[in-house]
Backbone as a printed PyTorch tensor [residue, N CA C, xyz], in Angstrom:
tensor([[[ 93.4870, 118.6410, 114.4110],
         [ 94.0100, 119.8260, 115.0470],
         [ 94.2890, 120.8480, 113.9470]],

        [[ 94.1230, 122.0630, 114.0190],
         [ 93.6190, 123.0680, 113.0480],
         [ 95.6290, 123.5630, 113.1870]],

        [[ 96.3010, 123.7060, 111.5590],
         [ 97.4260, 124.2000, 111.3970],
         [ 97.8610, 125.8800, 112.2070]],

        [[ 98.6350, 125.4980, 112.6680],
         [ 99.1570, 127.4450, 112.9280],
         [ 99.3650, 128.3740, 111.9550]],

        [[ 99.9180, 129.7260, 112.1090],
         [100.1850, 130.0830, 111.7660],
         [101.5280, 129.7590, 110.8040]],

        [[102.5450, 129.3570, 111.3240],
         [103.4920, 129.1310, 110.1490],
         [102.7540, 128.1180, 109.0170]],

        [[102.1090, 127.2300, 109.0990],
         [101.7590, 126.3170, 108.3290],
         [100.0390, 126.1960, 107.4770]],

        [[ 99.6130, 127.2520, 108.0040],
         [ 98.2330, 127.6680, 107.4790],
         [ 98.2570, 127.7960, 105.7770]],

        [[ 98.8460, 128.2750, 105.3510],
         [ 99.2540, 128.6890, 104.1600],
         [ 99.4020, 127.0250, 103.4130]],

        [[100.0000, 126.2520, 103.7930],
         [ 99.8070, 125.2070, 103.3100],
         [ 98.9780, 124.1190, 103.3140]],

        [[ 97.9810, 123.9400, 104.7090],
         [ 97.2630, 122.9860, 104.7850],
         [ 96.6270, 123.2310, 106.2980]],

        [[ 95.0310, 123.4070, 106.6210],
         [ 94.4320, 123.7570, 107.1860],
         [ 94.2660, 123.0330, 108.6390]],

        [[ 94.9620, 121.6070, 108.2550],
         [ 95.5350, 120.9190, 109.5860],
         [ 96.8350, 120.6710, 110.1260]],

        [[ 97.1660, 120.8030, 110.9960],
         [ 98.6710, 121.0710, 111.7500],
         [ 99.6000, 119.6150, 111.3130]],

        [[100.6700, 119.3960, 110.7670],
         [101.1040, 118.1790, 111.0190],
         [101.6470, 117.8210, 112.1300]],

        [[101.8190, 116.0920, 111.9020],
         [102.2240, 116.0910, 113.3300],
         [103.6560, 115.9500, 113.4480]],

        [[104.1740, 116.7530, 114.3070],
         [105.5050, 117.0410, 114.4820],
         [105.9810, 116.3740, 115.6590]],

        [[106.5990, 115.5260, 116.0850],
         [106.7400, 114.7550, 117.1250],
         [108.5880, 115.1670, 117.2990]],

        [[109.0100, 115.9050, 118.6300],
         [110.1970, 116.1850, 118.9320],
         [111.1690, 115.0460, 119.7560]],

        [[110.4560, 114.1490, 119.9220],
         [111.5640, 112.9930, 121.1590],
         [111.2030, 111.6990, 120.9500]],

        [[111.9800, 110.3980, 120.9160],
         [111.4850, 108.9830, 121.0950],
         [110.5190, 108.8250, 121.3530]],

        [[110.2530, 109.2620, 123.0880],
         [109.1490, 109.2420, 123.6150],
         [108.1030, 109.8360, 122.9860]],

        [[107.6720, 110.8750, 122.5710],
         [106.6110, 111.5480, 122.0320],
         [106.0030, 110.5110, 120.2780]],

        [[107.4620, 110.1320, 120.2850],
         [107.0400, 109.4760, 118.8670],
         [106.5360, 107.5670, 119.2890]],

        [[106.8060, 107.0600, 120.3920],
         [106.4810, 106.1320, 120.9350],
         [105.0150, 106.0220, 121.5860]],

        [[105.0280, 107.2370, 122.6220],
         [103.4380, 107.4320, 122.5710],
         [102.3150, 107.1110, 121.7280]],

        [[102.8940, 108.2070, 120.6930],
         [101.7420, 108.6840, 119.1270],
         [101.2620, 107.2930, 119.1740]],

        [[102.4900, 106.3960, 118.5540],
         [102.1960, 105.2190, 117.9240],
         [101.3960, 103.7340, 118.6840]],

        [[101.5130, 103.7920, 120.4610],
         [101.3600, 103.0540, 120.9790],
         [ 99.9050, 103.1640, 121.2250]],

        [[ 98.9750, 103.1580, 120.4520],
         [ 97.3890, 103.4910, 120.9000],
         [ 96.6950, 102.5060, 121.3660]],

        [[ 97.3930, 101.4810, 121.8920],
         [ 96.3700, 100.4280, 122.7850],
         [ 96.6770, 100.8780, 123.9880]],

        [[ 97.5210, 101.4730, 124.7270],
         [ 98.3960, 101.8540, 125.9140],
         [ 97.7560, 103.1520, 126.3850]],

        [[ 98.1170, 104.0880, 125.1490],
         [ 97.7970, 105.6460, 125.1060],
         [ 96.8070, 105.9960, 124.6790]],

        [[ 96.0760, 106.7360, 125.6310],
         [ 94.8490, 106.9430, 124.8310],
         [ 94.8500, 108.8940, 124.1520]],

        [[ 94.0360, 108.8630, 123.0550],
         [ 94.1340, 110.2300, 122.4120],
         [ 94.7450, 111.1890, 122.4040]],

        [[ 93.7500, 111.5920, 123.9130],
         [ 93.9990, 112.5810, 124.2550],
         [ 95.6520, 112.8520, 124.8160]],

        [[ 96.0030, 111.6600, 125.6940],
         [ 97.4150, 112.2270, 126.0770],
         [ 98.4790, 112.1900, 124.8710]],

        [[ 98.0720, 111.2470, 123.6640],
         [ 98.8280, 110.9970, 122.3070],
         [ 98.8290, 112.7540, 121.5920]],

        [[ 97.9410, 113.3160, 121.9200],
         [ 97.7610, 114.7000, 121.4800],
         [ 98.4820, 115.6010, 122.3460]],

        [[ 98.5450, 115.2920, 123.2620],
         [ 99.7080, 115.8560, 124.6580],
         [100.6970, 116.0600, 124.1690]],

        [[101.0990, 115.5130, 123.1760],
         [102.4810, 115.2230, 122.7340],
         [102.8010, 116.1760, 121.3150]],

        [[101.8550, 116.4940, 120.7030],
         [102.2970, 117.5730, 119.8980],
         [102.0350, 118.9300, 120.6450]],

        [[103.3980, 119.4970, 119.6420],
         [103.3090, 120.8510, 119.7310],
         [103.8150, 121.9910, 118.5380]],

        [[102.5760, 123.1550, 118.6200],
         [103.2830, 123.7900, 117.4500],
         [104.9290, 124.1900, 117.2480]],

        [[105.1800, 123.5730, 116.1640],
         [106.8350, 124.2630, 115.8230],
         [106.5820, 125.8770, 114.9910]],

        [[107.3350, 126.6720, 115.3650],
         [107.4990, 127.6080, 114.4550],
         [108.5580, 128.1140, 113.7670]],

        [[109.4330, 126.6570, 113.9660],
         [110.9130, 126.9660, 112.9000],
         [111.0950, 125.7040, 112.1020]],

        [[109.9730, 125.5470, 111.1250],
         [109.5060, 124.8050, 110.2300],
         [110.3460, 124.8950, 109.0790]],

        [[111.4610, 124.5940, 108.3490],
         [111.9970, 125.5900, 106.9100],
         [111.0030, 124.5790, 105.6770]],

        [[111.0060, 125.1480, 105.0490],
         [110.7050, 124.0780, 103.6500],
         [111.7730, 124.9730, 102.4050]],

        [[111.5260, 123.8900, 100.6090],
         [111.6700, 124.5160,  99.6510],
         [110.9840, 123.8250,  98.5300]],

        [[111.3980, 124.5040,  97.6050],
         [109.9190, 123.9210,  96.4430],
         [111.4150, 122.7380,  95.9710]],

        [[110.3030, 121.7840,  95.6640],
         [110.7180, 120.4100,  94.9770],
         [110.2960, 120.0520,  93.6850]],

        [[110.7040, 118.9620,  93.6280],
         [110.5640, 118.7320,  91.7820],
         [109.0990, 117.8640,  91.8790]],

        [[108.4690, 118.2110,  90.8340],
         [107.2960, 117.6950,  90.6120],
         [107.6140, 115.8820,  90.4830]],

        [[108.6800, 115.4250,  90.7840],
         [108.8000, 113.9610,  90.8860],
         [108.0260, 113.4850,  91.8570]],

        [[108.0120, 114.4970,  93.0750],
         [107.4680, 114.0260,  94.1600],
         [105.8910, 113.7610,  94.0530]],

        [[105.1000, 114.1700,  93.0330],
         [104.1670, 113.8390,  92.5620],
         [103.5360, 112.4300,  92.3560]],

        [[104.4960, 111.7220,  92.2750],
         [104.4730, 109.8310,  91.7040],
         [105.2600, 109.2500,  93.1130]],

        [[104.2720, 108.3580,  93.3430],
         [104.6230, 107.9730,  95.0830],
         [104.7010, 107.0980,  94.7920]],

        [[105.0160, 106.1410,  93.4520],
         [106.4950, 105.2200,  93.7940],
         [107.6570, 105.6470,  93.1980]],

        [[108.2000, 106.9150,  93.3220],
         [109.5540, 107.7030,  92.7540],
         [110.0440, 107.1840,  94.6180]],

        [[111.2320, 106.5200,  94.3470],
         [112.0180, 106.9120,  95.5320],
         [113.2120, 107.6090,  95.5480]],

        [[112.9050, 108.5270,  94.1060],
         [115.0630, 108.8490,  93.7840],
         [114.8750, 109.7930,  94.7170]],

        [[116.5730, 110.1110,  95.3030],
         [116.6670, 111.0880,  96.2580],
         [116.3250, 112.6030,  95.6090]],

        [[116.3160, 112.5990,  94.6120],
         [116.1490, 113.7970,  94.0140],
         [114.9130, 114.7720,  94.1580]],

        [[113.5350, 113.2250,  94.7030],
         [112.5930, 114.4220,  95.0990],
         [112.6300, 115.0220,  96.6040]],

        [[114.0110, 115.2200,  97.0580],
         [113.6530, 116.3180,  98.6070],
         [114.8520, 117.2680,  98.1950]],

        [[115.5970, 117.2430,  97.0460],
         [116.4390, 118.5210,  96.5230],
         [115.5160, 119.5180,  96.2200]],

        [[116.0200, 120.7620,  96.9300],
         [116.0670, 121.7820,  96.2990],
         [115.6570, 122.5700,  95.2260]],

        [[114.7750, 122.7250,  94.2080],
         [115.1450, 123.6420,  93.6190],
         [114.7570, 124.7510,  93.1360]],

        [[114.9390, 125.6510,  91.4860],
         [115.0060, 127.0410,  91.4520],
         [114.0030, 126.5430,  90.6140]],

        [[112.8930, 127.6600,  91.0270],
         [111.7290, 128.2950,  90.6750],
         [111.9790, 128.7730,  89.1330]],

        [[112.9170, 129.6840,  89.1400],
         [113.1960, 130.7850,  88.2980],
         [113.9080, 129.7820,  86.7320]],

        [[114.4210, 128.5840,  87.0450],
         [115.3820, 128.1260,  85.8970],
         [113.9570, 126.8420,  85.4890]],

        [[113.1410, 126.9790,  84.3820],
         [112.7880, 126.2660,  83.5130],
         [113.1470, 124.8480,  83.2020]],

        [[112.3910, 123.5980,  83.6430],
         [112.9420, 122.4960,  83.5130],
         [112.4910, 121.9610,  81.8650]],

        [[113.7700, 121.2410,  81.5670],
         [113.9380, 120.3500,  80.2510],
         [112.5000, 120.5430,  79.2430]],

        [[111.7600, 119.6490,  80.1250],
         [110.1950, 119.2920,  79.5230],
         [109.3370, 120.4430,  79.4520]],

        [[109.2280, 121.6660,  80.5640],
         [108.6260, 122.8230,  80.1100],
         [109.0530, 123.7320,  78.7520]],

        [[110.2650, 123.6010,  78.9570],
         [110.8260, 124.2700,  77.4900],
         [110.3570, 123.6030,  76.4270]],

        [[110.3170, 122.0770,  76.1440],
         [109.8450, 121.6780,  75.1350],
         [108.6590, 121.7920,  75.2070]],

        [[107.9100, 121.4520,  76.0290],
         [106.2610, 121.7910,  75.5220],
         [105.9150, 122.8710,  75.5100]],

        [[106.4930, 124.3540,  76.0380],
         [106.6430, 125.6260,  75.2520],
         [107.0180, 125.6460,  74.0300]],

        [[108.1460, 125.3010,  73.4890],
         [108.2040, 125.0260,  72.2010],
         [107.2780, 124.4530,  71.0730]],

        [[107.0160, 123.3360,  71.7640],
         [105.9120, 122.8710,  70.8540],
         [104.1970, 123.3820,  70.8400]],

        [[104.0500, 123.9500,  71.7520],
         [102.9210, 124.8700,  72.1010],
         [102.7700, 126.0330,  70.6280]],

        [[104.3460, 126.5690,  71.1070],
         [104.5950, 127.7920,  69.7760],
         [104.2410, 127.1160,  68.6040]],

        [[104.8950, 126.2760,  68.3810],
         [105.1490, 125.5650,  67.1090],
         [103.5170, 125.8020,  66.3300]],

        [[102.7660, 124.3490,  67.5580],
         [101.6160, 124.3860,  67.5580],
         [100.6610, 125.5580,  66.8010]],

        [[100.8560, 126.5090,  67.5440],
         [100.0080, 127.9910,  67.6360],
         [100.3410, 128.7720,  66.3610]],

        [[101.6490, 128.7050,  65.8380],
         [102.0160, 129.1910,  64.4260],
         [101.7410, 128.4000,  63.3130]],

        [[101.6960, 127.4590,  63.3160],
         [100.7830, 126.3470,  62.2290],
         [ 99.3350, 126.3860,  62.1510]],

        [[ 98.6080, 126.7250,  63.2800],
         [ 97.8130, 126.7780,  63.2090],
         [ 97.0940, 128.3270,  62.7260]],

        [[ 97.6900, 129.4240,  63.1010],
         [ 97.6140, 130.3700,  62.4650],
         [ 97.5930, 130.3390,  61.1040]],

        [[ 98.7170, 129.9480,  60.8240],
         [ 99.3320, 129.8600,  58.6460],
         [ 97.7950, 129.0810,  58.0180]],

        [[ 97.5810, 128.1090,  58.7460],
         [ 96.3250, 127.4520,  58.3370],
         [ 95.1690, 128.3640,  58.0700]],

        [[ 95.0480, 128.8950,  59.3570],
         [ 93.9020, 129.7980,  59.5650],
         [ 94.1210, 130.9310,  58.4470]],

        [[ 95.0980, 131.3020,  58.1580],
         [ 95.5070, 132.4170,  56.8800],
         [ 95.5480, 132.1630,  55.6640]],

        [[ 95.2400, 130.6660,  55.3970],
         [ 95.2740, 130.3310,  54.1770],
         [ 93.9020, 129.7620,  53.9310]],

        [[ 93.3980, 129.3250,  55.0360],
         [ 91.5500, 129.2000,  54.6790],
         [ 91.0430, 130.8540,  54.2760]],

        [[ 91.3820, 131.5750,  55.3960],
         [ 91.3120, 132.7810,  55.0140],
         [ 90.8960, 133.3560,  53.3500]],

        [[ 92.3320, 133.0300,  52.9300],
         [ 92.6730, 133.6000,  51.8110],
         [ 91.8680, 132.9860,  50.8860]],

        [[ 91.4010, 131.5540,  50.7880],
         [ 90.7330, 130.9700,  50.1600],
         [ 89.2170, 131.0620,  49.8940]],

        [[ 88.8850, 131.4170,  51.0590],
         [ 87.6420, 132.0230,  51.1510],
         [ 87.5850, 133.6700,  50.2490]],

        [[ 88.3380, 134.2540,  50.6420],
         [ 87.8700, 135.3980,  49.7320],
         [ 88.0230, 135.5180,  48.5470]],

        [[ 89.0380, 134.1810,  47.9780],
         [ 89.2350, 133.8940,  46.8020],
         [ 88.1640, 133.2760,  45.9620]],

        [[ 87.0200, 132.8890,  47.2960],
         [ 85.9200, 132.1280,  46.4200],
         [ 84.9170, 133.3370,  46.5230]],

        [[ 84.6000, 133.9600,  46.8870],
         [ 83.7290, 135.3020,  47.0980],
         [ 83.9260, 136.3600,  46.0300]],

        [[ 85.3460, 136.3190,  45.9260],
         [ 85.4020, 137.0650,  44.3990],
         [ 85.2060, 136.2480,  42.9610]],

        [[ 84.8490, 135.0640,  42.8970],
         [ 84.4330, 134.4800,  42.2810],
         [ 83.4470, 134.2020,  41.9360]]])
């Protein structure tokens, strides 16, 4: 079933959103129920909320509660700062290098 509008943006098929026991008893009972009425049973929601989560949720055997918190976009976690850091680090060493082959080279040219 093709996602709505609220949920297009994230994924091109609708999830399934099941509102009652029953609807969620149906879904699941597929020797009983067949498809089509199991599909009877969804319906688009359009008061869906979400928020961005921690890339923990990435590793699907993390069960800490921590991957359905919350959080800020804007505040830089631990490990990005350091591998920014070391990126810099990186990139300025490698420059000084590059400036001292440099220098060496024209030191052999005037020679």
């Amino acid at each position: 079933m093709e996602s709505n509008n609220t949920l297009s943006w994230l994924h091109h098929r609708m999830p399934a959103i099941l509102q009652s026991e029953e609807d969620i008893s149906k879904w699941l009972d597929f020797k009983h129920v067949g498809s089509d009425d199991a599909l009877q049973h969804l319906r688009p929601v359009e008061c869906v909320t979400w928020h961005p989560v921690s890339t923990l949720v990435n590793n699907s055997k993390n069960k800490d509660t921590k991957c359905n918190k919350p959080i800020d976009l804007k505040k830089p976690s631990a490990s990005s700062t350091f591998m920014d850091s070391w990126l810099r680090k990186s990139d300025q060493t490698k420059r000084s290098s590059d400036f001292d082959e440099l220098c060496v080279l024209k030191k052999s040219k005037k020679e």
